[in-house]
Coordinates of C-alpha atoms and ligand atoms in Angstrom, one line a residue:
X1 CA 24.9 9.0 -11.6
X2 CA 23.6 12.2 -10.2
X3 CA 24.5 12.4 -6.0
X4 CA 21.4 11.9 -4.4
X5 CA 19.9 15.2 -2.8
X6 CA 22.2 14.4 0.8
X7 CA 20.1 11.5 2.6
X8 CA 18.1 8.4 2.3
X9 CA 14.1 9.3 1.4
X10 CA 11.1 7.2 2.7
X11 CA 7.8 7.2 0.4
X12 CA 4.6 6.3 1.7
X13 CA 2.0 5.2 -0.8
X14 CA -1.6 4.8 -0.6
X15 CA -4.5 4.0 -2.7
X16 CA -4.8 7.4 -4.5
X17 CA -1.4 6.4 -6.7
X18 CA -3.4 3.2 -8.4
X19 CA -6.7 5.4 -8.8
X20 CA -5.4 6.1 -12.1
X21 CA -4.4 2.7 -12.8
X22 CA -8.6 1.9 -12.7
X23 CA -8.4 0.8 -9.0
X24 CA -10.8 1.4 -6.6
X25 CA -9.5 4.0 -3.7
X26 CA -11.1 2.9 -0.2
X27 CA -12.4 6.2 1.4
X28 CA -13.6 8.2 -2.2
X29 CA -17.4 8.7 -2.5
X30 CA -17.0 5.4 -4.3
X31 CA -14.5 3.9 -3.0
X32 CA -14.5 0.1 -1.9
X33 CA -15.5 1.4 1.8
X34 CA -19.0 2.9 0.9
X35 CA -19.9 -0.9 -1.3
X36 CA -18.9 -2.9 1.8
X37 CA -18.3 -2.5 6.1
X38 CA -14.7 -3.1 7.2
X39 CA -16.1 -5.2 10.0
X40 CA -18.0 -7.7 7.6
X41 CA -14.4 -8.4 5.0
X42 CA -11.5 -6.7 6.6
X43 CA -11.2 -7.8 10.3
X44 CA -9.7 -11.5 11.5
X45 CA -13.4 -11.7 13.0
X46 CA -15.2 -11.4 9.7
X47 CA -13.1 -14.4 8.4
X48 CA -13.9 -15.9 11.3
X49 CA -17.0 -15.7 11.1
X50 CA -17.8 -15.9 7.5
X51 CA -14.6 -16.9 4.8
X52 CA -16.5 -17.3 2.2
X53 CA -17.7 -13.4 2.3
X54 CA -14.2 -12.5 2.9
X55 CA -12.5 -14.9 0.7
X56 CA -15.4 -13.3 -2.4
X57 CA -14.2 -9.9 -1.5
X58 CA -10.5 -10.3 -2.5
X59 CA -11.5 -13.2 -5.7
X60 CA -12.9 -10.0 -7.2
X61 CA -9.9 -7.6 -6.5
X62 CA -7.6 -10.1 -7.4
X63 CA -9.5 -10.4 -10.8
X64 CA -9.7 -6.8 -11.1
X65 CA -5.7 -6.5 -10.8
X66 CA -4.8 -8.9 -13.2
X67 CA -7.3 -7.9 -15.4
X68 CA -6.0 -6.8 -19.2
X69 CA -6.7 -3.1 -18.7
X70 CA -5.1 -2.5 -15.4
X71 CA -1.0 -1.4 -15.6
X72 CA 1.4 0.8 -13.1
X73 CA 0.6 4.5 -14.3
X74 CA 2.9 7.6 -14.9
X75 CA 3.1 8.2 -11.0
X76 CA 4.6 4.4 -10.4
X77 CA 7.2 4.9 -13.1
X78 CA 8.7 7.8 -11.9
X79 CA 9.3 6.7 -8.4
X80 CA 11.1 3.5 -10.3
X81 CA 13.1 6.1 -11.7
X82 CA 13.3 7.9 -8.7
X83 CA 15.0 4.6 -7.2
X84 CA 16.8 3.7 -10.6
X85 CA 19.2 6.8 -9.8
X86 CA 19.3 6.8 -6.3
X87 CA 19.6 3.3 -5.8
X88 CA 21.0 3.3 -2.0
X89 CA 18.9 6.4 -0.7
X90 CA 15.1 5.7 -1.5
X91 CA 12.7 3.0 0.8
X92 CA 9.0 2.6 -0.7
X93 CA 6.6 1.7 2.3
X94 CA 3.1 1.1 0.4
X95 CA -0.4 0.6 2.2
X96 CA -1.5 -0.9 -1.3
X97 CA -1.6 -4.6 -1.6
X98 CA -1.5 -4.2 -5.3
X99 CA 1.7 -5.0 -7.3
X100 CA 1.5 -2.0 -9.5
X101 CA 4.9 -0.8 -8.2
X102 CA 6.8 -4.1 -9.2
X103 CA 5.1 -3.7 -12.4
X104 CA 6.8 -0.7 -12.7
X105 CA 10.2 -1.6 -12.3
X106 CA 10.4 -0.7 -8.3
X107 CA 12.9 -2.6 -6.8
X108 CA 12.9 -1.7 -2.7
X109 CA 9.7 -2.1 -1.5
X110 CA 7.9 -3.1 1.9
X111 CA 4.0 -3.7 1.4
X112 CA 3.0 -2.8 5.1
X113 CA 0.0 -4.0 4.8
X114 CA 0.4 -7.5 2.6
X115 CA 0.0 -8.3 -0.8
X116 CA -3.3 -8.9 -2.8
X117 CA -1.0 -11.7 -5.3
X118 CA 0.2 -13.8 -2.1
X119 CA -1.7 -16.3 0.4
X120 CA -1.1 -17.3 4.0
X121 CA -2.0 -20.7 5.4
X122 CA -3.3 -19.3 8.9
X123 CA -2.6 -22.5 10.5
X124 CA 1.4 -23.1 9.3
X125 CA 2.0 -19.7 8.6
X126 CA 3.1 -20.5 4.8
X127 CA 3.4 -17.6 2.5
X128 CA 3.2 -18.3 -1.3
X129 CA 2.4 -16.6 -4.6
X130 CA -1.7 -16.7 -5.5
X131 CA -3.4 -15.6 -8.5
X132 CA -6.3 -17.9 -8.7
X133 CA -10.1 -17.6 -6.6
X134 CA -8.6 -18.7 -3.1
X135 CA -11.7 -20.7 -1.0
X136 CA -12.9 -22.5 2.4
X137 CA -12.3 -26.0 -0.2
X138 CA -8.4 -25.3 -0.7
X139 CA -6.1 -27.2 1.4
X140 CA -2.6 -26.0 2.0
X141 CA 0.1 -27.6 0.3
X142 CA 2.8 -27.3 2.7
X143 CA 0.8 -28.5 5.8
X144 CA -2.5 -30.3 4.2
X145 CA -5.0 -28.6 6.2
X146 CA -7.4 -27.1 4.7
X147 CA -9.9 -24.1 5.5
X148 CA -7.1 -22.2 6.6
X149 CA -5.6 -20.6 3.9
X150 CA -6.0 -16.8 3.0
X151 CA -5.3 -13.7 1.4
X152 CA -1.5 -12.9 3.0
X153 CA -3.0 -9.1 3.7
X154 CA -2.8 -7.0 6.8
X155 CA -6.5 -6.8 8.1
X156 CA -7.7 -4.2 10.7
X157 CA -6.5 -5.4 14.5
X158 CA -3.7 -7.0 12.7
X159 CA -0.3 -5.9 13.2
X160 CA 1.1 -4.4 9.8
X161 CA 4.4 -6.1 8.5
X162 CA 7.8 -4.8 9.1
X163 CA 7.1 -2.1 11.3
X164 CA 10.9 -2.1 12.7
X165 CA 12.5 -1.3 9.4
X166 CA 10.0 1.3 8.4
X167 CA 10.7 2.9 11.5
X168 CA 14.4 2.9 11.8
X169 CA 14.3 4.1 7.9
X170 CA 12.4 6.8 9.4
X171 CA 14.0 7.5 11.7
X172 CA 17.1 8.1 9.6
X173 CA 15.5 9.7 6.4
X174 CA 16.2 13.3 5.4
X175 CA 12.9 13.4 3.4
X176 CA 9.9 11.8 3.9
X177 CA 7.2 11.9 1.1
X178 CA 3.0 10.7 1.3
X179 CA 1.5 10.0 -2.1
X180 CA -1.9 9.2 -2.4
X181 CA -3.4 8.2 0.9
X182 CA -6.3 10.1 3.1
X183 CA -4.2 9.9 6.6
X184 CA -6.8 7.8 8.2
X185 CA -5.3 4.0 8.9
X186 CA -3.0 4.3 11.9
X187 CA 0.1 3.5 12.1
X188 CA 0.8 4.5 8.8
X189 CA -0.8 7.5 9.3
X190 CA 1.5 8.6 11.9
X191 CA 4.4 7.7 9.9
X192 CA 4.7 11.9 8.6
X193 CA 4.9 12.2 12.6
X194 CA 7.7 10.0 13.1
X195 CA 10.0 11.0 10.4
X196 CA 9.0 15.3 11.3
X197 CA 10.4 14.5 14.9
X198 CA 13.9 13.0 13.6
X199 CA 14.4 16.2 11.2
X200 CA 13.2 15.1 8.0
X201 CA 11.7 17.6 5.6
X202 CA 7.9 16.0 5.3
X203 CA 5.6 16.1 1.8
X204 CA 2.2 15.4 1.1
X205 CA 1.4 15.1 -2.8
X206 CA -2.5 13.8 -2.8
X207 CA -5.4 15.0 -5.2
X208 CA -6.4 16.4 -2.1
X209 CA -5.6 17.5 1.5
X210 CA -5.6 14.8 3.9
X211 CA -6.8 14.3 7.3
X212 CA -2.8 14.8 8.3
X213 CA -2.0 17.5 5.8
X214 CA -1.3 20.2 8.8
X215 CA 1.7 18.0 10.4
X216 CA 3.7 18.6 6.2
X217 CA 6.0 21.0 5.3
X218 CA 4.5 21.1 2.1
X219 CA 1.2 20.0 0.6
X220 CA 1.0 19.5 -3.4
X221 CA -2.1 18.6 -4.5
X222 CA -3.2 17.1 -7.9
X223 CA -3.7 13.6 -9.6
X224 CA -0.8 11.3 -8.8
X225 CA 0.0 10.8 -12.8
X226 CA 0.9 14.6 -13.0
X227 CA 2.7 15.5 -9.6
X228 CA 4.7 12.7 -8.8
X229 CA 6.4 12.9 -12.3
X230 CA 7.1 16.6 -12.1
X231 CA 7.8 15.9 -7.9
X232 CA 10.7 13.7 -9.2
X233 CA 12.4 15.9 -11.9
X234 CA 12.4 18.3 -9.4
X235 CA 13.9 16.6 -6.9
X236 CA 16.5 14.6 -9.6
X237 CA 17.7 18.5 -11.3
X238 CA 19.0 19.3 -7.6
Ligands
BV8_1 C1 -3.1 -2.2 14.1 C2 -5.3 -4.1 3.8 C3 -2.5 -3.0 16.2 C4 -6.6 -4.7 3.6 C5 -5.7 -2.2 5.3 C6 -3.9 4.1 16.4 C7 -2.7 3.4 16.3 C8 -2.7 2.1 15.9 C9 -3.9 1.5 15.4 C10 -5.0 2.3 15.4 C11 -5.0 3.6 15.9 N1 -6.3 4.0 15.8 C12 -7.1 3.1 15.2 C13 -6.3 2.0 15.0 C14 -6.8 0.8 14.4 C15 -6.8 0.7 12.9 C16 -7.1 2.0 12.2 O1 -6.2 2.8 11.9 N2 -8.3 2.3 12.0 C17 -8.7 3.5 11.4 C18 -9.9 3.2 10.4 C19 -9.1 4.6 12.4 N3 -5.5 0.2 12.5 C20 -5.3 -1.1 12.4 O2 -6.1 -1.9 12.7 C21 -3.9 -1.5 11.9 N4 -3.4 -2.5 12.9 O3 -3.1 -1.1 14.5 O4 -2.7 -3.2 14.8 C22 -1.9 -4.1 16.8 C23 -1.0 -3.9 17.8 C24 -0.4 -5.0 18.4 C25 -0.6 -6.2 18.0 C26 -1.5 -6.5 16.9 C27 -2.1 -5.4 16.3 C28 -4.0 -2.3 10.6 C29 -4.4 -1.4 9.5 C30 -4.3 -2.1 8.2 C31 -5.7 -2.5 7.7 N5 -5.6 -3.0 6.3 N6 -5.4 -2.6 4.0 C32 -7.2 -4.4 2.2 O5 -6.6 -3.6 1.4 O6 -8.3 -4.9 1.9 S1 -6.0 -0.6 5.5 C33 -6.9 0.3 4.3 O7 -6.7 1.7 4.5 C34 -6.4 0.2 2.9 O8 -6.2 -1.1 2.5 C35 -5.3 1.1 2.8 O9 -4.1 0.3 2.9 C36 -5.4 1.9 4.0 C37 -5.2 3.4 3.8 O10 -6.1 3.8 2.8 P1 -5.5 4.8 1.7 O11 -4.5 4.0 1.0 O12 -5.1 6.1 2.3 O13 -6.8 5.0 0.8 P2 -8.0 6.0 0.9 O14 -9.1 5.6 0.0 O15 -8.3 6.2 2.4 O16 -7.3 7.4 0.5 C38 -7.0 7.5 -0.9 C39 -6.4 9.0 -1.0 O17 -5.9 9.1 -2.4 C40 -7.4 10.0 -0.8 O18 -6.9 11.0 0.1 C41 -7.7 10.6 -2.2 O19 -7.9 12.0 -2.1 C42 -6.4 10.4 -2.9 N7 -6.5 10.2 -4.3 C43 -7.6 9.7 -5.0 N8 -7.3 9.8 -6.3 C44 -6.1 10.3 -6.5 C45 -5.6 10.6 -5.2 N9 -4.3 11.1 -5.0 C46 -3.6 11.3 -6.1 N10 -4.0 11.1 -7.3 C47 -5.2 10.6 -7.6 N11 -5.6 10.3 -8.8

């Protein structure tokens, strides 16, 4: 078992790490926010005010996930392997609400901002696995109301999940990496923030520079699939 590099290590994912999977990024020229507003499928008012638009919105990125062709890439694997050898020292924080990283093998993960393969009765608060079309029809089956269930993901003017242990894991981590997210959605976005002003050594690895890339020590930039792997063995020779 190699030591691990001398500290625990928090990894932020976004979008950008399932691109190459065949899943739609959110802020690309074509990602999933230039097809559809955030205020009409992605806000506790828009399911408010119309469920069915919301609940058609994640039917189809549910179907896309569990669709034949779609499977954790090259960039996934390596940060199972990442954990595999560090077991104790590495926290995944991921934005993505796919489950592309437990496909992979990854173990310790916190999916900030819900998960795509779970639903939420909004009136009893009961969280179970879902990988069918969820609708207005479908009554919960742990209080019997129906109308009320949905998909058990973070929307915007929600509060995201576990925001204690992410930041008491960054407050402690000696190395804080970002992997495939543009910088925009608050408070993850601050997270690189958080874990600079405790001492840990901050990297971005995105195909591009994003809107926080100034507040990193260092910046790689290149598809996920390529970097993350070579990121890893890097880190793992010492
Ligand atoms: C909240 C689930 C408060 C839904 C999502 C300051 C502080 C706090 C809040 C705010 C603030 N300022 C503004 C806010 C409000 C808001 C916000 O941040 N708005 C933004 C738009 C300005 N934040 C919130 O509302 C959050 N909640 O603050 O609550 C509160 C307080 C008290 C009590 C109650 C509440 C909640 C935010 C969560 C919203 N839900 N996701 C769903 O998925 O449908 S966020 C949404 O953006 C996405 O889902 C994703 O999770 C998130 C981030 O997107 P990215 O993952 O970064 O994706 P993006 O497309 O942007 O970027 C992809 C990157 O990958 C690009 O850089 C690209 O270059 C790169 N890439 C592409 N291909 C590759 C690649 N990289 C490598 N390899 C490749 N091949």
């Amino acid at each position: 078992m190699t030591r691990s590099h001398g500290g625990s290590i928090v990894i932020l994912t976004g979008a950008g790490i399932s691109k190459e999977s065949g899943l739609d990024t959110f802020r690309d020229t074509d990602g999933i926010w230039a097809k559809v507003r955030i205020e009409d499928v992605a806000t506790p008012e828009a399911f408010a005010r119309n469920p069915s638009r919301v609940h058609e919105f994640y039917n189809t990125r549910r179907r896309r996930l569990l669709a034949e062709d779609i499977g954790p890439n090259a960039a996934h694997r390596a940060l199972t392997e990442l954990e595999a050898q560090w077991p104790e020292s590495v926290l995944l924080v991921t934005q993505n609400i796919d489950d592309l990283h437990e496909r992979a093998g990854h173990r310790q993960l916190i999916h900030m901002h819900g998960e795509l393969l779970k639903a939420r009765c909004a009136f009893c608060g009961c969280i179970r696995a879902w990988r069918a079309d969820l609708s207005v029809a479908l009554s919960c089956d742990a209080c019997g109301r129906s109308g009320g269930l949905r998909p058990h993901v973070v929307w915007f003017g929600e509060m995201p999940l576990e925001m204690d242990a992410i930041f008491s894991a960054l407050a402690a981590c000696k190395l804080f990496l970002s992997i495939g997210t543009s910088g925009h959605v608050y408070p993850a976005a601050g997270f690189v923030g958080a874990a600079a002003s405790h001492g840990a050594r901050t990297v971005e690895l995105n195909l591009e520079p994003s809107a926080g890339t100034s507040l990193f020590d260092e910046s790689i930039q290149g598809p996920a699939s390529v970097i993350v792997p070579a990121f890893v063995q890097r880190l793992l020779a010492g």
